[in-house]
Tab-separated table of C-alpha atoms and ligand atoms in Angstrom:
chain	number	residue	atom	x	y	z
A	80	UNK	CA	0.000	0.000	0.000
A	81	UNK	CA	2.706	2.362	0.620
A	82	UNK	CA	3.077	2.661	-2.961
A	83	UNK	CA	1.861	3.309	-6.305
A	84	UNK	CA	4.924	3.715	-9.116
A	85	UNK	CA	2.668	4.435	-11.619
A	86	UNK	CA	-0.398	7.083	-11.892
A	87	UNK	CA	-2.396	9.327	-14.731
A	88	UNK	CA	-4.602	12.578	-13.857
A	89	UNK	CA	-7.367	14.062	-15.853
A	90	UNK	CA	-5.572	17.155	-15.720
A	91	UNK	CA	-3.287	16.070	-18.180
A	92	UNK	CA	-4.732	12.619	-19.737
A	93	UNK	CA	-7.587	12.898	-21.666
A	94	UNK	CA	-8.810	9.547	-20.465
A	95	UNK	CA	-8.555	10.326	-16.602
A	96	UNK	CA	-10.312	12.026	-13.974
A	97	UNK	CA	-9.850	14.495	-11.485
A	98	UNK	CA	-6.270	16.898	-10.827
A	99	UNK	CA	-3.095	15.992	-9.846
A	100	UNK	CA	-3.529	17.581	-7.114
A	101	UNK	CA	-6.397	15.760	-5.709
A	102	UNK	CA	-4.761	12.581	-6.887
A	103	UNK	CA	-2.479	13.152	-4.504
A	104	UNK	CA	-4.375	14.191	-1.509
A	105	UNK	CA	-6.167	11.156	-2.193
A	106	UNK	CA	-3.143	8.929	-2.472
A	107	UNK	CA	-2.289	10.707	1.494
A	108	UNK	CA	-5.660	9.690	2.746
A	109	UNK	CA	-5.374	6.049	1.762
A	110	UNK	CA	-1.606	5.968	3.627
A	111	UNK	CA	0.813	5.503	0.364
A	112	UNK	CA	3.957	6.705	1.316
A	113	UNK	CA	5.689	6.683	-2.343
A	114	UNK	CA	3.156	7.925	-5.497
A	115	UNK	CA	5.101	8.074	-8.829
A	116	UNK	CA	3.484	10.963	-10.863
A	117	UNK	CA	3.933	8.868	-14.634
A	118	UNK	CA	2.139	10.941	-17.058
A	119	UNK	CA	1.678	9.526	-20.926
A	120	UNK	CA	4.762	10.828	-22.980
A	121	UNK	CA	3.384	13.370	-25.708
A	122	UNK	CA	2.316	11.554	-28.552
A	123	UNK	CA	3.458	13.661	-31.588
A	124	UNK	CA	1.540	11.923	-34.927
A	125	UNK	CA	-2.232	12.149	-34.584
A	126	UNK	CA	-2.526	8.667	-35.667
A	127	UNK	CA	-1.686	7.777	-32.431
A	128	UNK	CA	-4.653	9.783	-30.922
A	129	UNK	CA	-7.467	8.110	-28.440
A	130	UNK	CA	-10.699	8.792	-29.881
A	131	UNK	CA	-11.692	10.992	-27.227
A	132	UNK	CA	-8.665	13.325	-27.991
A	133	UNK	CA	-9.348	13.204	-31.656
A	134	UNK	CA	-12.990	14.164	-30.127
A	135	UNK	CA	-11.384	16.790	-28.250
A	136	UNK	CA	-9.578	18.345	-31.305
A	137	UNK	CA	-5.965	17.446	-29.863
A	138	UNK	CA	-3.087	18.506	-31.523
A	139	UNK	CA	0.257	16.855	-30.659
A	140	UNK	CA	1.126	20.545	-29.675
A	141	UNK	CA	-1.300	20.151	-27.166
A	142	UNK	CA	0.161	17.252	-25.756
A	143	UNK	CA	3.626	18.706	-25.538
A	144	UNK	CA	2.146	22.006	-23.858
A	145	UNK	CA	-0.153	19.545	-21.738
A	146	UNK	CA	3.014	17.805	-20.455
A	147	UNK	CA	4.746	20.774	-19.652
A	148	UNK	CA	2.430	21.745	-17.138
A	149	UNK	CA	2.127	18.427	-15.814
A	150	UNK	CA	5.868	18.730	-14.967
A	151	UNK	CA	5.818	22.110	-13.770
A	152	UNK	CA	2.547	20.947	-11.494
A	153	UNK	CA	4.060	17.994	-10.347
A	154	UNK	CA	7.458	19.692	-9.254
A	155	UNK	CA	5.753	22.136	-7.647
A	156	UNK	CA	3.662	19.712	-5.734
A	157	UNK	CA	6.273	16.976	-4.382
A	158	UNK	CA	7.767	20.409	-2.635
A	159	UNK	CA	4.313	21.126	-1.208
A	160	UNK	CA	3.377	17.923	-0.109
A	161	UNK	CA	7.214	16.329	0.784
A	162	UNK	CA	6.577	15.786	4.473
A	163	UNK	CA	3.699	13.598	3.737
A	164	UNK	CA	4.471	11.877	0.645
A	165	UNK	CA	7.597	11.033	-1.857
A	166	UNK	CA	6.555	12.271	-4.829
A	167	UNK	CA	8.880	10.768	-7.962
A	168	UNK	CA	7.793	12.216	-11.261
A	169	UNK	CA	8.645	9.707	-14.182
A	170	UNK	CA	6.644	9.156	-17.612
A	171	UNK	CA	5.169	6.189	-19.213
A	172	UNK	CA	6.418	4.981	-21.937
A	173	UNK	CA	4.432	4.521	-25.719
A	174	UNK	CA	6.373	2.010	-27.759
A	175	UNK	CA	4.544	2.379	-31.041
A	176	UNK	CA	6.918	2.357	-33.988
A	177	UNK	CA	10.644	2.676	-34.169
A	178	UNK	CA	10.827	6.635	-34.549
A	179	UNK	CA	9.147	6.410	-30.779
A	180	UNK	CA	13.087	6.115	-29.396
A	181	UNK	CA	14.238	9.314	-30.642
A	182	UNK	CA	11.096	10.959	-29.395
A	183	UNK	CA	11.452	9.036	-25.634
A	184	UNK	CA	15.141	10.800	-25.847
A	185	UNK	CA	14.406	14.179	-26.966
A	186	UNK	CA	11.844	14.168	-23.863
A	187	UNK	CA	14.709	12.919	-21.751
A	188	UNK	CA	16.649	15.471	-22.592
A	189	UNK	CA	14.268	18.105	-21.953
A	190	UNK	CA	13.335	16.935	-18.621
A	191	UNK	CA	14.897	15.529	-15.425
A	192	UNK	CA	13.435	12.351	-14.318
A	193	UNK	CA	13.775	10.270	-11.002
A	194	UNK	CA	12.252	6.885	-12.932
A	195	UNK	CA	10.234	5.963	-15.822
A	196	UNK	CA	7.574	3.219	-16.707
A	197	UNK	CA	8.090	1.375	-19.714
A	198	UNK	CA	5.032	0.251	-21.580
A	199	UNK	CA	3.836	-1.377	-25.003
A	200	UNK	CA	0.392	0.011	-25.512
A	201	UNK	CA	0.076	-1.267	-29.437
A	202	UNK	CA	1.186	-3.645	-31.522
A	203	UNK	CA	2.190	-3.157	-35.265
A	204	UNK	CA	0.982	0.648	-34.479
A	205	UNK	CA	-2.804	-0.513	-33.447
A	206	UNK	CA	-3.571	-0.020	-29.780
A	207	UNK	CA	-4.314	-3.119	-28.242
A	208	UNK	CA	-5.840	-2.388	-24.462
A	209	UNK	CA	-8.467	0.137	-25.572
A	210	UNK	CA	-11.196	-1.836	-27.137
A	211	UNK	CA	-11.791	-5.672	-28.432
A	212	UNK	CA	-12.493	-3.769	-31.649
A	213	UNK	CA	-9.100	-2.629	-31.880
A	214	UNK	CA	-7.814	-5.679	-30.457
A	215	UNK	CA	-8.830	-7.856	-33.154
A	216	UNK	CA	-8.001	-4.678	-35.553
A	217	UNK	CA	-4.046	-5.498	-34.154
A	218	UNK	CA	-4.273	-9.611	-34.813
A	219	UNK	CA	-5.396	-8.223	-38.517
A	220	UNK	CA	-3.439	-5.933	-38.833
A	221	UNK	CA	-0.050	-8.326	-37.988
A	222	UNK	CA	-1.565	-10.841	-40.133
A	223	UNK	CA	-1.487	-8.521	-43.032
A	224	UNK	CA	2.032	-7.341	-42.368
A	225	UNK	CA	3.277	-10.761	-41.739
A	226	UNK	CA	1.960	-11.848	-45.601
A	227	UNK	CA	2.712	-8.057	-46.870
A	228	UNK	CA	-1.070	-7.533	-47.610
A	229	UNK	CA	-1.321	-3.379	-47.678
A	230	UNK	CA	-3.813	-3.062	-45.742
A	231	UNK	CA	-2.841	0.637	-44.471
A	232	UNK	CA	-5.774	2.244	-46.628
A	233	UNK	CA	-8.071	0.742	-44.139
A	234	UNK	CA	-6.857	0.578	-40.734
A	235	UNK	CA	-4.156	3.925	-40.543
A	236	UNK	CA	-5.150	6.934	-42.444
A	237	UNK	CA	-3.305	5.883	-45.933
A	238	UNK	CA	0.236	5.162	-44.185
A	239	UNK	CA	1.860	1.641	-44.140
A	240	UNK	CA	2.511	-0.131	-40.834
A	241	UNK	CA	5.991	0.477	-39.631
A	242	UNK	CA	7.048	-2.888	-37.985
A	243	UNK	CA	9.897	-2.569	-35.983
A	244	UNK	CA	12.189	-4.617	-38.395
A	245	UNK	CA	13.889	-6.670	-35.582
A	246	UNK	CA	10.200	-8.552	-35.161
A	247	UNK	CA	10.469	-12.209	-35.536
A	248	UNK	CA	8.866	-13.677	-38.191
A	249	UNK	CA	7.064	-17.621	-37.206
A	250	UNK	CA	3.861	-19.654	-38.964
A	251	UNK	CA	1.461	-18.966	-35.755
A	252	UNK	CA	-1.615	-16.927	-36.596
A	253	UNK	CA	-4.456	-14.875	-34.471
A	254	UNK	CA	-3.901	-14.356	-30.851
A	255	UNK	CA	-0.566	-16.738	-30.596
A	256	UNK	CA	0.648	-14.610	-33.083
A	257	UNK	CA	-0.397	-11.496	-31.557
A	258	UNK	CA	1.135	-11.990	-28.396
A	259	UNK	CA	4.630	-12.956	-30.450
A	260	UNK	CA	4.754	-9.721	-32.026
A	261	UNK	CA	3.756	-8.053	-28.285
A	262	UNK	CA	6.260	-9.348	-26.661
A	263	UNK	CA	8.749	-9.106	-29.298
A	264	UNK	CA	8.189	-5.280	-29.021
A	265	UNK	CA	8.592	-5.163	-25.556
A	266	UNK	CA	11.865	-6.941	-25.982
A	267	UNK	CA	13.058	-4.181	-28.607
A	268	UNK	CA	11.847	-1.171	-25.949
A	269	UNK	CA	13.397	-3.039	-23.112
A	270	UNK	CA	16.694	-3.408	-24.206
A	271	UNK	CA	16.356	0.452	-26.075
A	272	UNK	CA	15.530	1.946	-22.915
A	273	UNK	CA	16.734	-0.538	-19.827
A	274	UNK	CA	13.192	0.987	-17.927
A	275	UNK	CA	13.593	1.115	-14.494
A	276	UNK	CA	10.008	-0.231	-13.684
A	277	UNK	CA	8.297	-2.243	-16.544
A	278	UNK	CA	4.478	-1.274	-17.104
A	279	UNK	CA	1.703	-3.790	-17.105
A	280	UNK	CA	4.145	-7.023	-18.118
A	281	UNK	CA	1.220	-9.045	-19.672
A	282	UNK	CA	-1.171	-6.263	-21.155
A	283	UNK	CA	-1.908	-8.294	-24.400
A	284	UNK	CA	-3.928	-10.506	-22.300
A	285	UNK	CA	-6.886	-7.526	-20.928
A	286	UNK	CA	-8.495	-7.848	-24.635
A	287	UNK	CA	-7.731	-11.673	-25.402
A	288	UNK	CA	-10.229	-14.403	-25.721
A	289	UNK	CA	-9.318	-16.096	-22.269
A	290	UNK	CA	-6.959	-13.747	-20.072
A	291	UNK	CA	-6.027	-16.894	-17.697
A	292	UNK	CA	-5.143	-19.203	-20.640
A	293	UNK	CA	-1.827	-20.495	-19.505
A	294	UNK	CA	1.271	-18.745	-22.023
A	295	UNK	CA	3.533	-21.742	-20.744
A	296	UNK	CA	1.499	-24.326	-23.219
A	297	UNK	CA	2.010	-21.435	-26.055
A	298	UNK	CA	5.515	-22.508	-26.824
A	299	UNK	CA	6.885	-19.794	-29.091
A	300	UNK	CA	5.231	-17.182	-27.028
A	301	UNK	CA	6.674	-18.342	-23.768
A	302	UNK	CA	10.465	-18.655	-25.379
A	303	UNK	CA	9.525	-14.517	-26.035
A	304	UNK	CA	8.312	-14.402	-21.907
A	305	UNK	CA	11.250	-16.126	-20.679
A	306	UNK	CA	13.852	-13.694	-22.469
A	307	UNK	CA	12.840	-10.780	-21.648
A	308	UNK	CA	12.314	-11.920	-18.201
A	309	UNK	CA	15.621	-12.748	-17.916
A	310	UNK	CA	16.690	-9.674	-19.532
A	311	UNK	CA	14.854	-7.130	-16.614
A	312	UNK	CA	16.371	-10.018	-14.353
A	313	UNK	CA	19.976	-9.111	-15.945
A	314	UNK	CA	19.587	-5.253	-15.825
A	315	UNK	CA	17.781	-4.775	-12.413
A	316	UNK	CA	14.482	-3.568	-14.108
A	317	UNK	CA	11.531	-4.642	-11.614
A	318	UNK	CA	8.130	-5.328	-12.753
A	319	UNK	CA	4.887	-3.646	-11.289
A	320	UNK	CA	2.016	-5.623	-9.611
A	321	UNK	CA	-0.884	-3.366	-11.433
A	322	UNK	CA	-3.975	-3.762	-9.718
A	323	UNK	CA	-5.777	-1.932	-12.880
A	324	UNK	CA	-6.138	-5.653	-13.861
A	325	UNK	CA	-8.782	-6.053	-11.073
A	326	UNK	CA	-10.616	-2.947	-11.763
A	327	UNK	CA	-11.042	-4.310	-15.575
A	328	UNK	CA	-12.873	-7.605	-14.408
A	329	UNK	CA	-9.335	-9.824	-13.321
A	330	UNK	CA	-9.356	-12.029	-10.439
A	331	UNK	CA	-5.704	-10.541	-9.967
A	332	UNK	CA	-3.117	-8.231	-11.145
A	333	UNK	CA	-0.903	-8.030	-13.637
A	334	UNK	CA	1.154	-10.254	-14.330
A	335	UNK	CA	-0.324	-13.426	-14.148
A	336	UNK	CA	0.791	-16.341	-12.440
A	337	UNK	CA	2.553	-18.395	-15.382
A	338	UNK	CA	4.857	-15.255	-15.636
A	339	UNK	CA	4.684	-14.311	-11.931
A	340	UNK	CA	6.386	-17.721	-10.762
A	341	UNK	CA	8.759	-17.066	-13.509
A	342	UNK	CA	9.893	-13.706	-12.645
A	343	UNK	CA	10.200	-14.863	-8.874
A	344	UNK	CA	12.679	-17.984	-9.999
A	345	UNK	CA	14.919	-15.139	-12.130
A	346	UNK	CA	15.086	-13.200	-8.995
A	347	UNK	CA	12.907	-10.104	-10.865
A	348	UNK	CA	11.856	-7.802	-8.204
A	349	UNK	CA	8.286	-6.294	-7.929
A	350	UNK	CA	6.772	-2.925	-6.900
A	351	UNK	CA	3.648	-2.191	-6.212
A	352	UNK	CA	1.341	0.281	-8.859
A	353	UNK	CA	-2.122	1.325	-9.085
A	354	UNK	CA	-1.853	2.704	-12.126
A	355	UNK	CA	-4.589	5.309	-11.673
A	356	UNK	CA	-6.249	7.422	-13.702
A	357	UNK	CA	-8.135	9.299	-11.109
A	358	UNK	CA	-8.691	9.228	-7.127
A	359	UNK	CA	-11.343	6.725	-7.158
A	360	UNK	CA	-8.645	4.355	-8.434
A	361	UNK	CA	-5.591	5.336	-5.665
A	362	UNK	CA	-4.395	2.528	-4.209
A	363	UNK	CA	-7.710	0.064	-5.638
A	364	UNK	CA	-7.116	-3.275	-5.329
A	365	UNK	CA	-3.923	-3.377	-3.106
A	366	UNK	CA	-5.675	-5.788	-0.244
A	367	UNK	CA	-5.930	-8.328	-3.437
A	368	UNK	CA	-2.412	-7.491	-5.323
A	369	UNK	CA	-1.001	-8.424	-1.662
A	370	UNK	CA	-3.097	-11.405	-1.290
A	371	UNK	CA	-2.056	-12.768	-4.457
A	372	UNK	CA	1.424	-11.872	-3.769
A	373	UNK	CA	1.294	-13.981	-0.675
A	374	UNK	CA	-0.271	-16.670	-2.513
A	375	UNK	CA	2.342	-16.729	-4.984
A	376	UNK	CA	5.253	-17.094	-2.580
A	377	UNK	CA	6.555	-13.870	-3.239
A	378	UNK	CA	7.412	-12.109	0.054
A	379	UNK	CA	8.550	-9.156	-0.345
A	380	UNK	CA	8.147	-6.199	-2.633
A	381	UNK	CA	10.771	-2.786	-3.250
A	382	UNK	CA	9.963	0.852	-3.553
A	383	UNK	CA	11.827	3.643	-4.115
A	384	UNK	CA	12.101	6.350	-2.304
A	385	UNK	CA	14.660	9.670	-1.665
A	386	UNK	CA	18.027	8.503	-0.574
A	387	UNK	CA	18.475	9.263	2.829
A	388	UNK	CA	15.050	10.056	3.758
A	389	UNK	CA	12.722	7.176	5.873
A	390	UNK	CA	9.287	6.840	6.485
A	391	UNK	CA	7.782	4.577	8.484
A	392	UNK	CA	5.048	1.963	6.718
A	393	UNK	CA	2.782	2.658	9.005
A	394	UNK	CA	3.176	5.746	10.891
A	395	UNK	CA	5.692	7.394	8.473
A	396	UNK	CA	4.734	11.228	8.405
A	397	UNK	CA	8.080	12.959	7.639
A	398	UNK	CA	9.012	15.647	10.148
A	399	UNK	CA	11.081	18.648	8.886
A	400	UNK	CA	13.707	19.032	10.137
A	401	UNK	CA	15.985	21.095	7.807
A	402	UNK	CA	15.099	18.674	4.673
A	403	UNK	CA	15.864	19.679	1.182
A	404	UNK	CA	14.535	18.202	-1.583
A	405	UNK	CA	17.200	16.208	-3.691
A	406	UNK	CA	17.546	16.568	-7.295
A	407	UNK	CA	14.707	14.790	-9.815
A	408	UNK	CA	17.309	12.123	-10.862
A	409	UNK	CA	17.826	8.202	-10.902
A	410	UNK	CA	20.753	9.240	-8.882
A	411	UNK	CA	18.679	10.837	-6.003
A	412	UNK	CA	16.226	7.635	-5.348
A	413	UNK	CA	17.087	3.951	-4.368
A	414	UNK	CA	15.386	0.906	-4.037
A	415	UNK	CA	14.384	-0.078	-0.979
A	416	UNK	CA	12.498	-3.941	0.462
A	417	UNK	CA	9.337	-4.067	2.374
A	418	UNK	CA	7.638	-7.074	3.696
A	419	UNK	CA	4.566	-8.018	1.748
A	420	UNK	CA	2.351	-9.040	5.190
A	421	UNK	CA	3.595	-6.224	6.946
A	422	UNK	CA	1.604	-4.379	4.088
A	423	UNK	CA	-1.845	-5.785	4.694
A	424	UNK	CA	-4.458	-3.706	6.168
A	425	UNK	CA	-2.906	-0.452	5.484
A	426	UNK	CA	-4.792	1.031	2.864
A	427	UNK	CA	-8.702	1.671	3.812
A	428	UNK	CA	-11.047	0.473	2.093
B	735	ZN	ZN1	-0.028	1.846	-19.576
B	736	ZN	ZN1	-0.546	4.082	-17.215
């Protein structure tokens, strides 16, 4: 409960609710200690657009200006609030075609960040956690590219699909082939970007026909799971427990259990994230992302949080004493262990 690495506002995402500033008030009331401030990274080609932002008349100058504030807000706020709360302010990766690594750069460069979440959100450049619509628009739309059928004049304003050329090609079809390509294009953004905490590790499942169907009996798929597992494992990356799972219908977070166990026998470290996109979802879920944690075997769970600075689990209201707040770098947080029973009961419901 003491954390959430990963959070949206309707301030500045046209698909949440409520400000940042309540967001974070809220995250207070329900006793998180640690709330990572992750907005969407600007989106610059209007293909890319929600349909609610197209709606909205969004321009990707919009976006940039939107994320300005957001950074200037958020700054702002982790000074106001610091006795109360650690506020880190990261982004969240969109992994949508291979010009999306100079863009993740550029905003690197403009920015300081303290961490980062790193997300695939669309396969073969169709989103694939939005709708089932779209979902089965992606399993066309990589069964087209896979047999070079243009099928661009339909499905992306007149432009071809840019696959990321280092995709695998294979004979599966449909959802087996679906989740290939996903994971394949997590494995191209993981090793592009190292991400210090990996988004939503199983997304391609919310949409799929049968979300508990066992990857381990999908054998080409799971060959895909088990390296880049073992990559994160290799570079230190650690994997969120998302409890948005259970607010879309799942019995438990993500990542499901086949890839769970996995990640717990290559020594992959978890943190905890709500990813929420408004204060009714702070912190939702965490009594069942512990549980399942606990029935899993894993026992314990890391969160970062300003080096040199403590706060109790429980009771941990920072007093100030002559505290200044440390830089917004990687450098200025570290990774810290709590105990996963020691964090049940905290939140209220
Ligand atoms: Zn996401
Ligand atoms: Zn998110």
């Amino acid at each position: 409960m003491p954390f959430s690495h990963h959070s949206h506002s309707g301030q500045f995402c046209a698909h949440a609710k409520d400000s940042l500033e309540s967001c974070i008030l809220q995250a207070i009331s329900k006793n998180l200690r640690v709330f990572c401030l992750t907005e969407h990274m600007p989106r610059s080609d209007p293909r890319d657009f929600y349909p609610e932002e197209v709606e909205m008349g969004i321009t990707p100058q919009h976006l940039i200006d939107s994320f300005a504030e957001f950074y200037e807000t958020a700054v702002a706020l982790r000074d106001k609030y610091k006795e109360e709360i650690t506020l880190l302010i990261g982004f969240e990766v969109d992994y949508i075609r291979p010009s999306m690594l100079a863009e993740i750069k550029q905003l690197q460069e403009t920015y300081s960040f303290d961490m980062f979440i790193g997300s695939v959100h669309h396969v073969d450049e169709v989103a694939i956690d939005f709708s089932e619509e779209l979902f089965h628009r992606a399993i066309s739309a990589v069964e087209a590219v896979d047999s070079g059928v243009d099928i661009a004049e339909a499905y992306n304003q007149g432009t071809k699909i840019e696959r990321f050329p280092e995709i695998q090609s294979t004979a599966s079809k449909g959802e087996e082939r679906l989740f290939e390509v996903y994971f394949d294009t997590q494995y191209i953004m993981l090793t592009a970007l190292k991400p210090p905490v990996i988004g939503h590790f199983d997304l391609i499942r919310l949409k799929c026909n049968d979300y508990k169907a066992d990857f381990r009996i999908m054998k080409s798929v799971w060959e895909k799971i088990v390296r880049n597992v073992k990559f994160i494992s290799e570079y230190g990356g650690m994997v969120e427990i998302n409890s948005a799972a259970t607010r879309k219908g799942w019995e438990y977070p993500y990542p499901g259990p086949d890839i769970l166990q996995l990640m717990k026998e290559e020594g992959v470290r978890f943190v905890l994230s709500d990813d929420s996109h408004g204060t009714a979802q702070v912190a939702f879920g965490y009594e069942k992302s512990l549980a399942y944690l606990e029935k899993q075997g894993v026992e314990e769970v890391w969160y970062y949080e300003w080096i040199g600075w403590e706060r109790g689990i429980k009771d941990g209201i920072l007093r100030p004493e002559d505290r200044y707040l440390p830089k917004i770098s990687p450098q200025c947080v570290e990774a810290k262990s709590a105990v996963v029973k020691d964090l049940r009961g905290i939140v209220p419901a």
